[in-house]
mmCIF file of C-alpha atoms in Angstrom:
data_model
loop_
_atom_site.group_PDB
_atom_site.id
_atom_site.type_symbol
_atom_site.label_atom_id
_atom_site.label_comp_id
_atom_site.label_asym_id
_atom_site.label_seq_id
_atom_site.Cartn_x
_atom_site.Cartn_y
_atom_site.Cartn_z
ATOM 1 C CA UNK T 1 0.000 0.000 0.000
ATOM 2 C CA UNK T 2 1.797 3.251 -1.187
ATOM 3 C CA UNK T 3 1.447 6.765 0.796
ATOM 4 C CA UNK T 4 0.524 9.607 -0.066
ATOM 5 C CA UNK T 5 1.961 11.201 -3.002
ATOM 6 C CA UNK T 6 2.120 14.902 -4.056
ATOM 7 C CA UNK T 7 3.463 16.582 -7.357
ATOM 8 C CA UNK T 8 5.265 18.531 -7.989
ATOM 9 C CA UNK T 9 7.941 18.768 -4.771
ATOM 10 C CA UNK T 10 8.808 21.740 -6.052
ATOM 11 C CA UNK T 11 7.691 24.610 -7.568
ATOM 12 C CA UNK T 12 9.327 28.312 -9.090
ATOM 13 C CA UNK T 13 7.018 30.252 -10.288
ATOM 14 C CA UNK T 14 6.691 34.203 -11.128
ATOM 15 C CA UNK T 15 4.110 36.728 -9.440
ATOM 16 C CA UNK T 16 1.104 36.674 -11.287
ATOM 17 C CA UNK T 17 1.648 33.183 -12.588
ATOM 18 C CA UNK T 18 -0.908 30.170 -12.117
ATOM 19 C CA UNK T 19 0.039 27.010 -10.646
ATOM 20 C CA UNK T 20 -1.790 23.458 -9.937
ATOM 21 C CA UNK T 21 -0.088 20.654 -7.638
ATOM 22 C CA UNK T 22 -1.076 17.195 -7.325
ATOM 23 C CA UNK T 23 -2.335 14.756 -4.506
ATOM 24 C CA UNK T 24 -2.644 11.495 -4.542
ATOM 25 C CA UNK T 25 -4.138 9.842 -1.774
ATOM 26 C CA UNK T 26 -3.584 6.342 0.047
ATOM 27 C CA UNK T 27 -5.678 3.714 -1.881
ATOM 28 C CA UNK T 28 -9.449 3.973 -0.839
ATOM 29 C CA UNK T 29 -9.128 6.899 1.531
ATOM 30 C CA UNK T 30 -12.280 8.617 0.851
ATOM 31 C CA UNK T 31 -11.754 11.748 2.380
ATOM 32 C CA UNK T 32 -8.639 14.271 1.627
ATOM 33 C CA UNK T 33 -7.426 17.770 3.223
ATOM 34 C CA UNK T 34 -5.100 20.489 2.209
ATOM 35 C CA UNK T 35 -2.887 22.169 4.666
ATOM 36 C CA UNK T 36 -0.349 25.219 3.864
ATOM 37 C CA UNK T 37 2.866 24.858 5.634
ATOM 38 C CA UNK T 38 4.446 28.703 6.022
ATOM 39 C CA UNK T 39 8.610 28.904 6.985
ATOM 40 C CA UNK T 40 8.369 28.229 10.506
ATOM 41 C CA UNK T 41 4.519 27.512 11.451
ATOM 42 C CA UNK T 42 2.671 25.518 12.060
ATOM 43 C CA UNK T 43 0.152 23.674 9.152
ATOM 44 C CA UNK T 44 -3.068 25.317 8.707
ATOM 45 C CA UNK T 45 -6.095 23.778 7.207
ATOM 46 C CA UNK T 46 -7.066 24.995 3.946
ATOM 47 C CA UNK T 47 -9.921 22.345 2.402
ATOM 48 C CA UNK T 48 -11.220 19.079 2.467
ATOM 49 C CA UNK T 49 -13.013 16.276 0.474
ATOM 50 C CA UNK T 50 -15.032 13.471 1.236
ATOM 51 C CA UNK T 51 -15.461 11.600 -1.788
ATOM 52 C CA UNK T 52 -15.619 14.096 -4.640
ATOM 53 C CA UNK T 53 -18.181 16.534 -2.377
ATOM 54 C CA UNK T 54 -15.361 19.558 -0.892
ATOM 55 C CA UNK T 55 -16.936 20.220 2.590
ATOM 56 C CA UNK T 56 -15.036 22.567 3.943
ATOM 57 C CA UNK T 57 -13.175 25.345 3.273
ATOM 58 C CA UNK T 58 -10.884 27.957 5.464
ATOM 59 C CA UNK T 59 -10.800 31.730 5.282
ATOM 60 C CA UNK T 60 -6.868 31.295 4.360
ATOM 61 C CA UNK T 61 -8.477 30.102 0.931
ATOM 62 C CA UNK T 62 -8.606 33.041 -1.084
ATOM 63 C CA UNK T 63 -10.802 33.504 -4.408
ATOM 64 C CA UNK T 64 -7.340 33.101 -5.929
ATOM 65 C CA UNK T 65 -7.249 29.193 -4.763
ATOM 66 C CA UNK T 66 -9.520 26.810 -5.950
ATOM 67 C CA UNK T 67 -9.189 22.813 -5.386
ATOM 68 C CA UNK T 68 -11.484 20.041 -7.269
ATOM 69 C CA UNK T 69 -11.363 16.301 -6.504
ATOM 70 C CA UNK T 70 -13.342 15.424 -9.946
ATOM 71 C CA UNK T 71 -13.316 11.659 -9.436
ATOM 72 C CA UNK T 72 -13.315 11.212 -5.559
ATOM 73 C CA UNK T 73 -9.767 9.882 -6.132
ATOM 74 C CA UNK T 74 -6.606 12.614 -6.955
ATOM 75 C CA UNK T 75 -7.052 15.871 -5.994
ATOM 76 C CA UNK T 76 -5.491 19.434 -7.171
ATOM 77 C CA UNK T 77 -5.404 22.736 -5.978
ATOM 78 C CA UNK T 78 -4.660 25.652 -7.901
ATOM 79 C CA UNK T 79 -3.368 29.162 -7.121
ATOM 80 C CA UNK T 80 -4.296 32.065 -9.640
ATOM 81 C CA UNK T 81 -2.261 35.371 -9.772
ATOM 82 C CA UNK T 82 0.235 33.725 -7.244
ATOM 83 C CA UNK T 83 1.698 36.256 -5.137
ATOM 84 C CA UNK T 84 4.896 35.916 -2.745
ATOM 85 C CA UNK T 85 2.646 35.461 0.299
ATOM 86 C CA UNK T 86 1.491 32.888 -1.397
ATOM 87 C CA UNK T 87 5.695 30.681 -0.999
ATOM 88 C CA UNK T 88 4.867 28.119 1.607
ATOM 89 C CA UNK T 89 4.495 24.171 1.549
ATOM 90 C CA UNK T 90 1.324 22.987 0.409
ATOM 91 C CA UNK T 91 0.474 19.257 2.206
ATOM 92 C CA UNK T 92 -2.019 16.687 1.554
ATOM 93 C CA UNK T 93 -3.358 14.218 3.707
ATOM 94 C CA UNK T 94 -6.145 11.565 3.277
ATOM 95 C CA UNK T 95 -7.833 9.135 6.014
ATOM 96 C CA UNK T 96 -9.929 6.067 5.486
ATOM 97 C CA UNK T 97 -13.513 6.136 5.540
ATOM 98 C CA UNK T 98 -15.871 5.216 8.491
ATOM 99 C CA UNK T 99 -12.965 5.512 11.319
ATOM 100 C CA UNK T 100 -13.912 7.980 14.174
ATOM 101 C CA UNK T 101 -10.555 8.905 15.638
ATOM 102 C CA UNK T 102 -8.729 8.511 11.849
ATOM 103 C CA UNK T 103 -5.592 9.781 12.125
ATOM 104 C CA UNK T 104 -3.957 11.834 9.079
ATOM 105 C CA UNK T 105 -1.495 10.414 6.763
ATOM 106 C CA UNK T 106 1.037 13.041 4.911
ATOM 107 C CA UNK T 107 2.158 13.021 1.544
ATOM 108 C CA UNK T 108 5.741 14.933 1.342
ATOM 109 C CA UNK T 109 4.399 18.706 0.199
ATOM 110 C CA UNK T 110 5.054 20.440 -2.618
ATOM 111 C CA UNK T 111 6.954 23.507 -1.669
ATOM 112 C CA UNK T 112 6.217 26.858 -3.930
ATOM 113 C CA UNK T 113 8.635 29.669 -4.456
ATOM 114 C CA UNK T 114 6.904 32.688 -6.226
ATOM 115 C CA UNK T 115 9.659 34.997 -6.768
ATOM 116 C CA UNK C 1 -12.327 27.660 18.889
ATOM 117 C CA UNK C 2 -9.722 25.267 19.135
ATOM 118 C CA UNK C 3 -6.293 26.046 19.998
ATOM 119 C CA UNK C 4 -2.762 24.377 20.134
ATOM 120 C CA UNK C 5 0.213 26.194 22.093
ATOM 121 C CA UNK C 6 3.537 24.879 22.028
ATOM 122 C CA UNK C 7 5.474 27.638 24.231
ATOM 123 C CA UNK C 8 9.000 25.996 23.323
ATOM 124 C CA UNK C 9 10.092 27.319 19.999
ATOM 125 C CA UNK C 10 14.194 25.538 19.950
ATOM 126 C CA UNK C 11 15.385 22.886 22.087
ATOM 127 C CA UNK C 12 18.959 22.212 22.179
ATOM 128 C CA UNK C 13 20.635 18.880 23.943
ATOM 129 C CA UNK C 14 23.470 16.436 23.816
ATOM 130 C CA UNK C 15 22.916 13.151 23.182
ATOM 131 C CA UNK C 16 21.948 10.824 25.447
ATOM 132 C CA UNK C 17 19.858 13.658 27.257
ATOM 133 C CA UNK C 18 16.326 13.319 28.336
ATOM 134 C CA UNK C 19 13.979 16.080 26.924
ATOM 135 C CA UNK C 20 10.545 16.682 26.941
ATOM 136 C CA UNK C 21 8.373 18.777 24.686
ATOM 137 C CA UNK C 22 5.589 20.741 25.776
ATOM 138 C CA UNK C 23 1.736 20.618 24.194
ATOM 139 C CA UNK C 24 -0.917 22.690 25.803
ATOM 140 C CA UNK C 25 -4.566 22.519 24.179
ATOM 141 C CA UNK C 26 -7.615 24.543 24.151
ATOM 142 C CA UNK C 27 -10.982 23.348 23.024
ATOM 143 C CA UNK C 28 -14.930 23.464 24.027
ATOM 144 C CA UNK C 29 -15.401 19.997 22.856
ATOM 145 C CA UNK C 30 -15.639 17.086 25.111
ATOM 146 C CA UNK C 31 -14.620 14.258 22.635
ATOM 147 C CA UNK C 32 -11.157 15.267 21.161
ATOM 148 C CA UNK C 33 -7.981 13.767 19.521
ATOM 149 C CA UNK C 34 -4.606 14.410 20.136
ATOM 150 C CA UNK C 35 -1.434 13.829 18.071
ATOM 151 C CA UNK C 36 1.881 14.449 18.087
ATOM 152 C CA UNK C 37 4.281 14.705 14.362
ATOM 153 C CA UNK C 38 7.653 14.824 13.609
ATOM 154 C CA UNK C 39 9.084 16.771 10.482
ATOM 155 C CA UNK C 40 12.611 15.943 9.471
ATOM 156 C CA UNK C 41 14.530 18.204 7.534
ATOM 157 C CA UNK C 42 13.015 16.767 4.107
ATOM 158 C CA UNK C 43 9.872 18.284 5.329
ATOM 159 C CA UNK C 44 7.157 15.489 5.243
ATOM 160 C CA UNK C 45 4.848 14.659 8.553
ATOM 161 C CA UNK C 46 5.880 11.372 10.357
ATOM 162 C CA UNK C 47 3.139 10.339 12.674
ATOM 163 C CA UNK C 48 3.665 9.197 15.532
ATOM 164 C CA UNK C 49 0.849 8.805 18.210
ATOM 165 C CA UNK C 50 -2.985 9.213 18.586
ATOM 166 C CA UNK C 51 -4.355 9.744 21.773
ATOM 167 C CA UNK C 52 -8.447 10.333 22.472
ATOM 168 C CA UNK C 53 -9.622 12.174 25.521
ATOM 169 C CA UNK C 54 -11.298 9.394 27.339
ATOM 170 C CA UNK C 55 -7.966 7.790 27.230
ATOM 171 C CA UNK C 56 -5.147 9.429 29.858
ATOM 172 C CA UNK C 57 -3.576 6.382 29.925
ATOM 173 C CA UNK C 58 0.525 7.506 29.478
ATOM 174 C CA UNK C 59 1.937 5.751 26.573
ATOM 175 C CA UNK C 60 5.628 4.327 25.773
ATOM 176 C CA UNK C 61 6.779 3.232 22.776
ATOM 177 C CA UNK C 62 10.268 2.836 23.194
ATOM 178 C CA UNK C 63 12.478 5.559 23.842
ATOM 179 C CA UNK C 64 9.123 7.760 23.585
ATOM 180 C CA UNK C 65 6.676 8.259 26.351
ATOM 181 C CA UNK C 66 3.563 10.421 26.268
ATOM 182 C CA UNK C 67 2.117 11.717 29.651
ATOM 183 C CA UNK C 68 -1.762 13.326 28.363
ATOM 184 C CA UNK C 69 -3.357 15.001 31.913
ATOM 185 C CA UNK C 70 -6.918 16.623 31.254
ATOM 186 C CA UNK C 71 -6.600 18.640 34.120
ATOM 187 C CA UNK C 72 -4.277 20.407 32.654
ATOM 188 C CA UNK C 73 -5.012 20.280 29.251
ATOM 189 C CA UNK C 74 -1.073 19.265 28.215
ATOM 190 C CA UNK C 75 -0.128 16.159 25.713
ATOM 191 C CA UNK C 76 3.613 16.284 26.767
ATOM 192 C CA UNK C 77 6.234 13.860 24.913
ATOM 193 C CA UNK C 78 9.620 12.755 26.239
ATOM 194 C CA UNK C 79 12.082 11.356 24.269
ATOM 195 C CA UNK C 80 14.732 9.327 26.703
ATOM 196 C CA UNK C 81 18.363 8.820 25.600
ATOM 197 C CA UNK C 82 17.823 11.093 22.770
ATOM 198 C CA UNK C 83 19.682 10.287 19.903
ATOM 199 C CA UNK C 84 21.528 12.904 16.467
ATOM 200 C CA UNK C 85 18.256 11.231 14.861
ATOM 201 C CA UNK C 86 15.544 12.625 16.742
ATOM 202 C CA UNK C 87 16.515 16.423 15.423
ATOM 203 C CA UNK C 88 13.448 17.903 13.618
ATOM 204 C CA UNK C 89 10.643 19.998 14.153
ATOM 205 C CA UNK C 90 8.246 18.016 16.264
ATOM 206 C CA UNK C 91 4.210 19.100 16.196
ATOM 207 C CA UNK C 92 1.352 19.233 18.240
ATOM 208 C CA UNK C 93 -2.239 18.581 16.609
ATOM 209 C CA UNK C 94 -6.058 18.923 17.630
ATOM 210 C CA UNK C 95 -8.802 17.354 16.223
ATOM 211 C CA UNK C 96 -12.495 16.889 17.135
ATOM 212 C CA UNK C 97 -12.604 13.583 15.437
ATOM 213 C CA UNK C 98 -14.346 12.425 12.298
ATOM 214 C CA UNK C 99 -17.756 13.488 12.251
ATOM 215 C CA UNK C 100 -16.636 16.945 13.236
ATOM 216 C CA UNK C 101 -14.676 16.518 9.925
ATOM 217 C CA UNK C 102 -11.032 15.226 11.477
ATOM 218 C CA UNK C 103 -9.760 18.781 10.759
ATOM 219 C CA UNK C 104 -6.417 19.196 12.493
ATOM 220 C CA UNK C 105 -5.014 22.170 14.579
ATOM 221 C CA UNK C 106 -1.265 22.472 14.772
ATOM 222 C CA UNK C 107 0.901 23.883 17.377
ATOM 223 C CA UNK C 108 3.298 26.208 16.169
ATOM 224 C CA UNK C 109 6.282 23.380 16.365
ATOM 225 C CA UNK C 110 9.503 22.822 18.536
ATOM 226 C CA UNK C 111 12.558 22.485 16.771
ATOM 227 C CA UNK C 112 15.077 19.855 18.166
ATOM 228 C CA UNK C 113 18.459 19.915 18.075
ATOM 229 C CA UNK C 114 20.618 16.971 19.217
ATOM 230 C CA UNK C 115 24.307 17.468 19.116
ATOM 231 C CA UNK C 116 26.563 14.402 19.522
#
């Protein structure tokens, strides 16, 4: 059973500049979450999925951010008009279905640079 | 409004040393979750132990022990003998379980340092 998986692990990217990373979630893991990682913080929560259905969002996720999990399997998350606030480590994590206490499995990040 | 303080920002020891890392928790919910993560220097989230709050049973697991007091609201961990291995940024979590939607709340971290 592979982990989690996230691509790219890294991204450059210019101000202004879209960008979309890639999660991959532990085999049959129904439900997914997206956590931004800034230089010396804690994660915070950004979004999750259960299934294909997002149910939650944060405030940190600006109009600029969207994330889609079309098939109730992958998931992506794109940032529009990046900006340098936006430079942090993006993490993914997924937990099986129907466990009360489920505890969060990480994928490695993808860590964005917008110069 | 849940809340995770870990007051120790850098912890410096020798090897061999016993250190323990501090987790202090805030939250209006009686059924809870507790967790503790390591980060190594590559960056990715290691877990390593799940505690729920009708459980303050302290936990070892080898050279890591786990003393969770309600009264108190702390989750400390203790690493015994530590070892050049152990360095990383170790973090706190929160959650109010599944069908509050498993959402985690992270400390702010403590960075370990083990020197040889």
């Amino acid at each position: 059973d592979t982990g989690v998986s996230q691509n790219p692990r890294h991204k450059i990217t210019k101000r202004g500049q879209n960008v979309t990373f890639r999660c991959d979630p532990i085999s049959e893991h129904n439900r997914l979450y997206w956590y931004r990682q800034t230089l010396g913080q804690g994660p915070e929560f950004l979004t999750y999925f259960q299934n294909e259905a997002q149910l939650e969002k944060s405030r940190l996720l600006s109009d600029r951010f969207s994330a889609e999990r079309p098939k109730g399997s992958f998931s992506t998350l794109e940032i529009q008009r990046t900006e340098q606030g936006d430079s942090a480590m993006y993490l993914c994590a997924s937990i099986p279905p129907g466990t009360v206490s489920a505890t969060q499995y990480f994928g490695p990040g993808t860590r964005l640079l917008v110069l | 409004a849940q809340k995770v303080t870990q007051a120790q920002t850098e912890i410096s020891v020798v090897e061999k040393e016993d250190v323990t890392l501090d987790c202090v928790y805030e939250t209006r919910d009686t059924t809870y979750y507790l967790f503790w993560y390591k980060q190594p220097p590559s960056g990715e989230l290691v877990f390593l132990i799940r505690r729920n709050s009708f459980d303050e049973q302290n936990e070892i697991s080898g050279r890591y022990s786990w003393n969770f007091q309600k009264s108190t609201s702390s989750f400390n961990f203790t690493i015994t003998a530590s070892q050049v291995v152990d360095s990383a940024v170790y973090f706190c979590a929160l959650s109010e379980g599944y069908n509050a939607g498993n959402m985690l709340t992270f400390g702010g971290g403590t960075r370990l340092m083990v020197k040889p």
